[in-house]
Coordinates of C-alpha atoms in Angstrom, one line a residue:
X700 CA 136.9 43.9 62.6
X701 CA 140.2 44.7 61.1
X702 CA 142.3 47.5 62.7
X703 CA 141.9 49.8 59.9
X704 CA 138.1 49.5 60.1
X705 CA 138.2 50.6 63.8
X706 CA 140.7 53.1 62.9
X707 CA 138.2 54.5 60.4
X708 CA 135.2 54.3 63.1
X709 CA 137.0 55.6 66.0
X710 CA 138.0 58.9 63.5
X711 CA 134.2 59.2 62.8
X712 CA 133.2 59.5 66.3
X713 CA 135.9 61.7 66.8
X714 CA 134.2 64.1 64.0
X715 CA 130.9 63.4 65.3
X716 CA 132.0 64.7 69.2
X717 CA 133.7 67.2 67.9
X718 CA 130.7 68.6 66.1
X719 CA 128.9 67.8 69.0
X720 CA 131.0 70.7 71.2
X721 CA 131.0 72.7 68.6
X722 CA 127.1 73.1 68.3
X723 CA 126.9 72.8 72.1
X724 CA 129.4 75.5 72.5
X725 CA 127.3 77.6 70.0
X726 CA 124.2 76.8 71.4
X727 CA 125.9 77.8 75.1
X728 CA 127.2 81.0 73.6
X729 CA 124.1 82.4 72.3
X730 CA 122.0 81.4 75.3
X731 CA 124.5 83.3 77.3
X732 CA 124.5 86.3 74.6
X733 CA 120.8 86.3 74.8
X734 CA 120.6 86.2 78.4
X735 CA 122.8 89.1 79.0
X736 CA 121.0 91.2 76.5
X737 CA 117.7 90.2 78.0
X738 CA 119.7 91.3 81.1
X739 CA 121.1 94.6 80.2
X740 CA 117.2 96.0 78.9
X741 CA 116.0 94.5 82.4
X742 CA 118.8 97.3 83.8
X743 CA 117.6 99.9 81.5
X744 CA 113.8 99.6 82.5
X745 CA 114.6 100.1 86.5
X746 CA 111.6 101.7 88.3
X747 CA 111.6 105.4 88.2
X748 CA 114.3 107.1 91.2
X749 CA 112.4 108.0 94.4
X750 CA 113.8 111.2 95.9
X751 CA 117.3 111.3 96.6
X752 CA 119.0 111.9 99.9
X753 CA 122.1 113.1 98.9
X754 CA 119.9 116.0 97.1
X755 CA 118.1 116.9 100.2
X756 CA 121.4 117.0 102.5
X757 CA 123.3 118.7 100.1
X758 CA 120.8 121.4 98.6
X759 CA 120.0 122.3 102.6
X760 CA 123.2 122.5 103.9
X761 CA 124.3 125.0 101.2
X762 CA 121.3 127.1 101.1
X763 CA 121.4 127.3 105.2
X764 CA 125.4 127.8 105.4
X765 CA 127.1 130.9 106.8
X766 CA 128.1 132.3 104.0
X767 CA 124.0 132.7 103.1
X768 CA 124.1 135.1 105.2
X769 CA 120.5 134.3 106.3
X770 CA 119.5 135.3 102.7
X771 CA 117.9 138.6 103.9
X772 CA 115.9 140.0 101.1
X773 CA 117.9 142.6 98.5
X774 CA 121.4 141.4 100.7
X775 CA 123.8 139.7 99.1
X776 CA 123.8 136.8 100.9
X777 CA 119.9 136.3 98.9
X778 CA 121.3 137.3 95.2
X779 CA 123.8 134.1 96.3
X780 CA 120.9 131.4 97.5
X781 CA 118.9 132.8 94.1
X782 CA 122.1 132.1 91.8
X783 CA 122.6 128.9 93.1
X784 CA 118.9 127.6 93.2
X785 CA 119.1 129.0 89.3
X786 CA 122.4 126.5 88.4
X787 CA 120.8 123.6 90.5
X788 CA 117.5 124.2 88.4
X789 CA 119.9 123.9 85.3
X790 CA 121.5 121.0 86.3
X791 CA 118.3 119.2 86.6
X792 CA 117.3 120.5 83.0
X793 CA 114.2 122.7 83.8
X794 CA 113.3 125.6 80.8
X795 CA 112.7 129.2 81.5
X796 CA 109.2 130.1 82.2
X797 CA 107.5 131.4 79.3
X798 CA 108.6 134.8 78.6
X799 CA 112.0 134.7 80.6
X800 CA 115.2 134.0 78.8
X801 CA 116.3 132.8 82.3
X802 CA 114.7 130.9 86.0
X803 CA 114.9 134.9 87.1
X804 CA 111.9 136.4 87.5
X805 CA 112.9 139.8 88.9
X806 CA 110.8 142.5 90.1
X807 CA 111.2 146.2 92.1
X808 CA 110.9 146.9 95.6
X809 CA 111.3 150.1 97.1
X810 CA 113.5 151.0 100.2
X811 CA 112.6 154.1 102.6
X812 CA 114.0 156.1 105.1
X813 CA 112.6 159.1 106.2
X814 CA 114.9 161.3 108.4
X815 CA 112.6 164.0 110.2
X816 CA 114.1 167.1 111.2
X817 CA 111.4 168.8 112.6
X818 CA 108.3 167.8 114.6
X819 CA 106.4 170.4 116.6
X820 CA 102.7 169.7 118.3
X821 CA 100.6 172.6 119.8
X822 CA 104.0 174.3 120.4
X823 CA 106.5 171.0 121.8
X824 CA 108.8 169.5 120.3
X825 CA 108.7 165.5 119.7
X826 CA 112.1 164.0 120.6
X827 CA 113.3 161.5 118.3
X828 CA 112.4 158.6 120.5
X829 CA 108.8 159.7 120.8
X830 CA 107.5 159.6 117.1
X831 CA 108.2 157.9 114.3
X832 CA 107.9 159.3 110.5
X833 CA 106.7 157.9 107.0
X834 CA 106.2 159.5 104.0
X835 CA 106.8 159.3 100.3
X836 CA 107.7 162.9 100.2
X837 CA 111.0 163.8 99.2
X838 CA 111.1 166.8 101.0
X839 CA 108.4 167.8 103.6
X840 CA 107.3 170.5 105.4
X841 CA 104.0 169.8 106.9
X842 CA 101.8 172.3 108.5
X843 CA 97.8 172.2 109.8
X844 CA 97.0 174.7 107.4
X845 CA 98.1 172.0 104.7
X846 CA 95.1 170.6 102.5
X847 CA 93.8 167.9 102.9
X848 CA 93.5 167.6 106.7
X849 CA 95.2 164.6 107.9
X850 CA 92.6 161.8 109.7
X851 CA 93.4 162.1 113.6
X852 CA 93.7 158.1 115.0
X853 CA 94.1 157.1 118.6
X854 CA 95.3 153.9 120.1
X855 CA 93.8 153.6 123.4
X856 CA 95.7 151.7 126.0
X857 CA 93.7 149.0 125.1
X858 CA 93.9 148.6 121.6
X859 CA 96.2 146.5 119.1
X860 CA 98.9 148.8 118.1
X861 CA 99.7 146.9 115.2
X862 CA 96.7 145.9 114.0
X863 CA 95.4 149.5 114.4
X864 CA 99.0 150.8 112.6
X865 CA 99.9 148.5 109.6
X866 CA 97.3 149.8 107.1
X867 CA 99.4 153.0 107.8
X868 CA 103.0 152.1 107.3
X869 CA 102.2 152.5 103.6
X870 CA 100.3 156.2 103.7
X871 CA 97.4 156.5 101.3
X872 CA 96.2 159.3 102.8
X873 CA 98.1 161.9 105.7
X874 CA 97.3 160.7 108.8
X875 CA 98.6 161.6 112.2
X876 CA 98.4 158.5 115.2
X877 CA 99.0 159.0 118.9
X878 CA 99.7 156.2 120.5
X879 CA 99.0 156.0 124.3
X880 CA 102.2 155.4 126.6
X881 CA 101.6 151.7 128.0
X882 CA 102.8 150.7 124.0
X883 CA 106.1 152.2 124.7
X884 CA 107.8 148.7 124.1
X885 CA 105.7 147.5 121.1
X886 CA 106.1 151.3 119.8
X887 CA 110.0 150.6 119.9
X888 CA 110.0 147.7 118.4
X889 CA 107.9 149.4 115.1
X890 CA 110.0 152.2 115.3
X891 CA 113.3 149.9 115.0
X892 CA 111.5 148.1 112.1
X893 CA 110.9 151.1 110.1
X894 CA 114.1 152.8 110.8
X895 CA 115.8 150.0 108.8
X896 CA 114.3 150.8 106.2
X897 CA 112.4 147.8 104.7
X898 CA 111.2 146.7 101.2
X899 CA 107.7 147.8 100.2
X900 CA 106.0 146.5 97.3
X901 CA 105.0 149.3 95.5
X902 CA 106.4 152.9 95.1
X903 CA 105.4 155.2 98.0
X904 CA 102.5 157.9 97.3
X905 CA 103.1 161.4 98.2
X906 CA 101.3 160.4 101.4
X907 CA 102.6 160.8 105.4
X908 CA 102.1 158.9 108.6
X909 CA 103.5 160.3 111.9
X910 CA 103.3 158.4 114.6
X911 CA 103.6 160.1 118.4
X912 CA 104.1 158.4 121.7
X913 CA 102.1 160.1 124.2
X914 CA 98.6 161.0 124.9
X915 CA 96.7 163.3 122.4
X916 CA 96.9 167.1 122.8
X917 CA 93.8 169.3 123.0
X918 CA 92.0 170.3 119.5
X919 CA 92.6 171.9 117.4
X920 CA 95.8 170.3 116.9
X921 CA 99.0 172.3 115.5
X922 CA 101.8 171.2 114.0
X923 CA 104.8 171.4 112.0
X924 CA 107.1 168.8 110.6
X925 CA 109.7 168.5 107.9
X926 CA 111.9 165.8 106.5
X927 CA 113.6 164.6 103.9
X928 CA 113.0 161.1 102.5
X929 CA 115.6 158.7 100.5
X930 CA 113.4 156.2 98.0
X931 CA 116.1 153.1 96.5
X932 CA 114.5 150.8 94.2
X933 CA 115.7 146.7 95.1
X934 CA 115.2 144.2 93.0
X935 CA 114.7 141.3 93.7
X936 CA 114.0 138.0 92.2
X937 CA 112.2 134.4 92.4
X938 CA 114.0 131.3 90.7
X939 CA 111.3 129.5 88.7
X940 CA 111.5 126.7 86.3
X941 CA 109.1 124.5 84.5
X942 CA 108.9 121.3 83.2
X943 CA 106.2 120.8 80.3
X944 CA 103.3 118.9 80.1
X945 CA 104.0 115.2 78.0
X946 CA 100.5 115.6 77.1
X947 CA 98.9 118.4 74.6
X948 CA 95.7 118.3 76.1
X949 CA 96.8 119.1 79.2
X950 CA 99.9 121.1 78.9
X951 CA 98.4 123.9 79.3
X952 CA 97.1 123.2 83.0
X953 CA 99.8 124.0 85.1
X954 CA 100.8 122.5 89.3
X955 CA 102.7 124.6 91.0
X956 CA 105.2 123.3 93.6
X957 CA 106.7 126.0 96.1
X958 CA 109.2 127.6 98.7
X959 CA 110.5 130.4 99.9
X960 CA 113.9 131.2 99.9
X961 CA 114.7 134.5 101.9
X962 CA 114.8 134.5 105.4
X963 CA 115.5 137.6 108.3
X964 CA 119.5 137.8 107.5
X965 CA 121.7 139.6 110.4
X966 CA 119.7 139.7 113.6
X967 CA 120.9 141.1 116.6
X968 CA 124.0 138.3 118.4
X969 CA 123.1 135.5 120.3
X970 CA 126.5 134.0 122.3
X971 CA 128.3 135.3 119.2
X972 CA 125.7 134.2 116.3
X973 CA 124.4 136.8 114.4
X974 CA 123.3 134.7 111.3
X975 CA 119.9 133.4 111.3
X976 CA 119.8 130.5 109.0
X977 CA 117.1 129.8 108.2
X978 CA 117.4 125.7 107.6
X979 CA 113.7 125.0 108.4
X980 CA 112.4 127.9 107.7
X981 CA 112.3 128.0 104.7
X982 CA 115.5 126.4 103.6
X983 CA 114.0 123.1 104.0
X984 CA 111.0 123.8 101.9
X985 CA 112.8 125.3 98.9
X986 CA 115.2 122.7 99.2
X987 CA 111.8 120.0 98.4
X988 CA 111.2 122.2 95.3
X989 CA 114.6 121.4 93.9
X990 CA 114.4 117.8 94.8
X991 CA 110.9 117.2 93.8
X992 CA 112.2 118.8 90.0
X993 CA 114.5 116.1 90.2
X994 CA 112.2 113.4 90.7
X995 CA 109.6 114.6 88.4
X996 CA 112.4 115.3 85.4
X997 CA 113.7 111.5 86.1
X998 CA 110.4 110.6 85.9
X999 CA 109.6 112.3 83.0
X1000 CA 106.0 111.0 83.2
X1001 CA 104.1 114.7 84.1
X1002 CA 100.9 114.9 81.6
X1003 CA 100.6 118.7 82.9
X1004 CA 102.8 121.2 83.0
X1005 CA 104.8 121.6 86.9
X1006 CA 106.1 124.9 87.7
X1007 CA 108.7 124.8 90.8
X1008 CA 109.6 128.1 92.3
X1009 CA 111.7 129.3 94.9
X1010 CA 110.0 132.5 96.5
X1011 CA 111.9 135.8 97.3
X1012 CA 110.5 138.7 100.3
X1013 CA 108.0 135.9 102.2
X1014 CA 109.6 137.1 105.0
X1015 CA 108.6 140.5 104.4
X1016 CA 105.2 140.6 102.9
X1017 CA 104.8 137.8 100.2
X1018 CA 106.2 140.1 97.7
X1019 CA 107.7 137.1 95.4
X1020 CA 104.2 135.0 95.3
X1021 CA 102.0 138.6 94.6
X1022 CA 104.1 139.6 91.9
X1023 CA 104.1 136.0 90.5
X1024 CA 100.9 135.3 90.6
X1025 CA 100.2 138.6 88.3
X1026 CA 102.7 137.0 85.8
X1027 CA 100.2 133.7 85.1
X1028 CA 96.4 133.0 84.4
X1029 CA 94.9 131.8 88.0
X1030 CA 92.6 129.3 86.3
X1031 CA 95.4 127.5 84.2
X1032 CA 96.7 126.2 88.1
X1033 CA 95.1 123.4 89.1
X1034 CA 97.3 123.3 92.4
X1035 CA 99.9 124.5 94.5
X1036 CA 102.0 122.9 96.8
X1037 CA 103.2 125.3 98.9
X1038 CA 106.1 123.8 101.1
X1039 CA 106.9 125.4 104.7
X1040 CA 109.0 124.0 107.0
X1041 CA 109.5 120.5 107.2
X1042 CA 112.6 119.9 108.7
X1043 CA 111.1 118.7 112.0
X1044 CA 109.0 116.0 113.1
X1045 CA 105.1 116.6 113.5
X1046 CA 103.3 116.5 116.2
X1047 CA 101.6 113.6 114.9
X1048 CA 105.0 111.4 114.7
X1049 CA 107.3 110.9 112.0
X1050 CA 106.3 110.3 108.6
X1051 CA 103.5 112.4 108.9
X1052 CA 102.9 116.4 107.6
X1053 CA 99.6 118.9 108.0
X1054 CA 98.0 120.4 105.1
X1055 CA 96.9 124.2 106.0
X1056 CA 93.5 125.3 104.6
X1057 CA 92.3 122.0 104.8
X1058 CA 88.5 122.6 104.7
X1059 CA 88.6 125.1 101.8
X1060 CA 89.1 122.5 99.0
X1061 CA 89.3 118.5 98.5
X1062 CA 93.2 119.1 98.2
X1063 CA 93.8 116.9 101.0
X1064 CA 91.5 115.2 101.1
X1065 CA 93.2 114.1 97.6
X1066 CA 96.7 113.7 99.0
X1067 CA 95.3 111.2 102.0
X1068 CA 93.4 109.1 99.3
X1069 CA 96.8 108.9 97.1
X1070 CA 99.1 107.9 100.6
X1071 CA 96.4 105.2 102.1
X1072 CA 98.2 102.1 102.9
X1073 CA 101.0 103.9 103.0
X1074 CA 103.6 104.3 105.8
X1075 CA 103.3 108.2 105.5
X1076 CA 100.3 109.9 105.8
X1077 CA 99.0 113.5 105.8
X1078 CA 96.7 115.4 108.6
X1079 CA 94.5 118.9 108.5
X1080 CA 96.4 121.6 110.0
X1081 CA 96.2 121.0 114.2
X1082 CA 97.0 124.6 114.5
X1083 CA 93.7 126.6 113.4
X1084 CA 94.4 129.4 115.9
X1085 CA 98.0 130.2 114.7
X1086 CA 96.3 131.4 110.9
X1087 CA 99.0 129.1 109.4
X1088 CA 97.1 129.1 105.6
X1089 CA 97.3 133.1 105.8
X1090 CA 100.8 133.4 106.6
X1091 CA 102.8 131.7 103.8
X1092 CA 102.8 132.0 100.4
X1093 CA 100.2 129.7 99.1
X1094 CA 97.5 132.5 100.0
X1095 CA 98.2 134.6 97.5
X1096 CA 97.4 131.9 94.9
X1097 CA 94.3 130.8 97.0
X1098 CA 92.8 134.4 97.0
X1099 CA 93.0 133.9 93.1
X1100 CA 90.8 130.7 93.4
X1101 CA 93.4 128.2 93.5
X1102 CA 93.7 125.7 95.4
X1103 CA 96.7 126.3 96.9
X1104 CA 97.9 125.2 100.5
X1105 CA 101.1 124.8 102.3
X1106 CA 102.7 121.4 103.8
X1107 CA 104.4 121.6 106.6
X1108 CA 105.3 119.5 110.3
X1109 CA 106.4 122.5 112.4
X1110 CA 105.4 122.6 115.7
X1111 CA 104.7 126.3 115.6
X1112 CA 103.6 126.8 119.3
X1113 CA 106.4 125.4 120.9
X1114 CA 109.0 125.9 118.3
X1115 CA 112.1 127.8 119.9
X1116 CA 114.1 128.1 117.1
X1117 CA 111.5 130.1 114.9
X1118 CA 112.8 133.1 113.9
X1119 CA 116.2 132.8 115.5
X1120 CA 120.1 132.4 115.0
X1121 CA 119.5 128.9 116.0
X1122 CA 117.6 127.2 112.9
X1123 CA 120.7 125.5 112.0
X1124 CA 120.4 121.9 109.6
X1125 CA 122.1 119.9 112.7
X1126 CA 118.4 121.0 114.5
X1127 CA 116.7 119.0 111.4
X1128 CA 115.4 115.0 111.2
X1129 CA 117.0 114.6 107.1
X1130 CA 115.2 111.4 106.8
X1131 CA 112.1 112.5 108.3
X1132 CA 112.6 115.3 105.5
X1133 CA 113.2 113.3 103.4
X1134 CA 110.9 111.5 104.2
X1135 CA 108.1 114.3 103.5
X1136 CA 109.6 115.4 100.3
X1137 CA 109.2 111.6 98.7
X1138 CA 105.5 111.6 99.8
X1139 CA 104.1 114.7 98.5
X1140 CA 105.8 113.5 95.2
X1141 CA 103.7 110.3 95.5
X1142 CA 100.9 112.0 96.2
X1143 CA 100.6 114.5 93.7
X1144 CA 101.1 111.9 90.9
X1145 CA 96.9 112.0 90.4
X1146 CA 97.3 115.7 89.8
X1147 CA 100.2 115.8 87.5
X1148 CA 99.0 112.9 85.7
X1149 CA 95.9 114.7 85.2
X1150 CA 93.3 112.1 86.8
X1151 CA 92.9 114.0 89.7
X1152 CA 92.2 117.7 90.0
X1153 CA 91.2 119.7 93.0
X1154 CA 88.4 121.7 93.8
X1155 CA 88.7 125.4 93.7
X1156 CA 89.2 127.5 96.2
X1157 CA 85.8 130.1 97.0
X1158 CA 87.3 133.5 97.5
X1159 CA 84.8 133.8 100.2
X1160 CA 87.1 131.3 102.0
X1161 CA 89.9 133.3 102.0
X1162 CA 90.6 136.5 104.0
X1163 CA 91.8 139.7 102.4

């Protein structure tokens, strides 16, 4: 082969190589361009978010600080915990309920002192420390030869002072109460209560209760009192916001998920601490509501509407869930989760909650069957005796027919820190919390997806 036919050969293989790498290189290129597409919509389509932690810690820790000042209801340091709960329910991107222009929901109380001036009984006078007053008159003077005649009550020394008084703290009717002497220290205590001057729900009737410490005189019974009485209406407000239904069909059915925010405020100093924070109760429960609308808004999958509210006045009577539940049609709620305290561990272990009210609907029953083979799983309330399902806020709902009960893991009977300067976040298991807060959101996917909906509540279940 002459040179200049190898020349000519080596030059076409050259060609032939170097088309070669080019469609190799090609070839490479788009496999690698295709791969990393394929790559980036694998990122895209992660699994939904479970509940974050850094939510939980952060929402708790700023709802139970000092500067909350226990979040007293109509205080300052409550208008604050309501303001923020309203921005974090903004943040998330909740709507308004229907009706509102904002998550507000704002309603009047009414504050009450009555300042007596003047008690005489069959010719004594009552020191101040021997009766307590309350009326809805602005100015009274009170005699027997006043119509109507007021209803005589006496609490023997073995009676329930409270039970026997609390219908009368809000007079329908005049009534006059003595109270035998062996109450003196549960007497104090009532008198202290209603000498601060707490919230009532409605405006007082023209109506008066007085209330003597001491052994009833001889009939006919004489008497003449006057006073004058200061009403101030409070409002206050819950936070609600709702995220719609993603299907038409069942937008309209609504689950409610719950807490309440207030808590007792200034109490008297323990070593120094006056504040009662209030981190598990109920700090940690309105702290799930706000992370649970985070979940359920990343999720975005909710065929019926969910409704997340942060309660105001539990602490004082339920005010927040009675005047809610008069704001929305009963039967449109399939459920409420009412959350109470779960900060703590349950007496069960960790990674497990009670469900109050457990016998009164499937509701539970519906919750176990969504967490089986689960890690986490829920119990009926082991507390039957402490009336746990009557003393939050889902009973209001539940009176209506709903079934509505609360989730908590508080070990009520031996709790210490209930109700004291001492419920403080560094007393509360976070990942146990957190821990509770991610399974109710598993749990409730049947209801919200609208497979699963609970029986309804009997109001002969439910005390009045």
């Amino acid at each position: 082969m002459t040179w200049e036919a190898r020349l000519t050969l080596a030059w076409n293989r050259t060609k032939w190589l170097h088309s070669a790498m080019k469609t190799f290189l090609f070839i490479s290129l788009l496999f690698y361009c295709t791969q990393t597409a394929l790559g980036q919509r694998k990122t895209v389509a992660v699994p939904a978010p479970g509940v974050a932690p850094a939510t939980v810690e952060r929402v708790l820790r700023t709802l139970a600080a000092d500067d909350m000042q226990g979040r007293a209801s109509g205080k300052p340091g409550a208008q604050k915990a309501a303001e923020f709960l309203a921005a974090e329910f903004k943040r998330i991107g909740l709507e308004p309920l229907p009706g509102l222009t904002s998550y507000a929901q704002s309603f009047p109380t009414y504050e009450v002192r009555t300042a007596a001036a003047f008690v005489n009984i069959n010719g004594a006078n009552i020191t101040p420390d021997k009766m307590l007053l309350i009326s809805g008159k602005p100015h009274l003077n009170w005699t027997d030869s006043d119509e109507p005649v007021p209803k005589m009550v006496t609490v023997a020394a073995d009676g329930n002072l409270m039970r026997e008084v609390r219908p009368l703290l809000e007079p329908r009717e005049n009534s006059i109460v003595f109270v035998d002497p062996s109450h003196a220290a549960t007497f104090n205590r009532l008198a202290g209560y209603v000498k601060r001057g707490g919230l009532r729900a409605d405006k007082p009737a023209e109506f008066t209760t007085l209330i003597v410490l001491g052994t009833p005189p001889p009939a006919p019974v004489k008497f003449r009192v006057a006073a004058t009485t200061t009403i101030r209406t409070v409002e206050l407000r819950n936070v609600v916001g709702v995220l719609p239904g993603k299907d038409a069909a069942r937008a309209t059915e609504q689950v409610v998920f719950s807490g309440h925010y207030d808590h007792l405020g200034i109490i008297p100093a323990v070593q120094g601490d006056s504040i009662a924070n209030g981190a598990d109760d109920d700090a940690s429960g309105t702290t799930a509501v706000v992370a649970l609308a985070e979940y359920f808004k990343k999720k975005a999958d909710n065929a019926r509407t969910l409704v997340f509210v942060a309660f105001a006045a539990e602490e004082i009577g339920g005010f927040g869930a009675r005047y809610f539940s008069q704001q929305l049609d009963p039967k449109q709620v399939v459920a409420m989760f009412n959350i109470e305290m779960i900060g703590k561990q349950a007496k069960f272990g960790p990674n497990t909650a009670f469900i109050t009210g457990f016998d009164k609907s499937d509701f539970g029953k519906l919750l176990q069957e969504n967490t089986k083979g689960a890690v986490f799983r829920f119990e009926a309330d082991p507390y039957p005796e402490q009336n746990l399902f009557y003393r939050s806020d889902n009973a209001t709902l539940a009176r209506l027919g709903v079934p509505a009960h609360t989730i908590s893991t508080d070990q009520i009977p031996t709790d210490k820190l209930y109700h004291s300067v001492n419920d403080e976040v560094e007393s509360l298991d976070l990942a146990n919390m957190t821990a509770v807060i991610s399974a109710v959101g598993r749990s409730a996917a049947g209801i919200i997806s609208g497979k699963q909906t609970p029986t309804r509540i009997a109001p002969e279940q439910v005390k009045q």
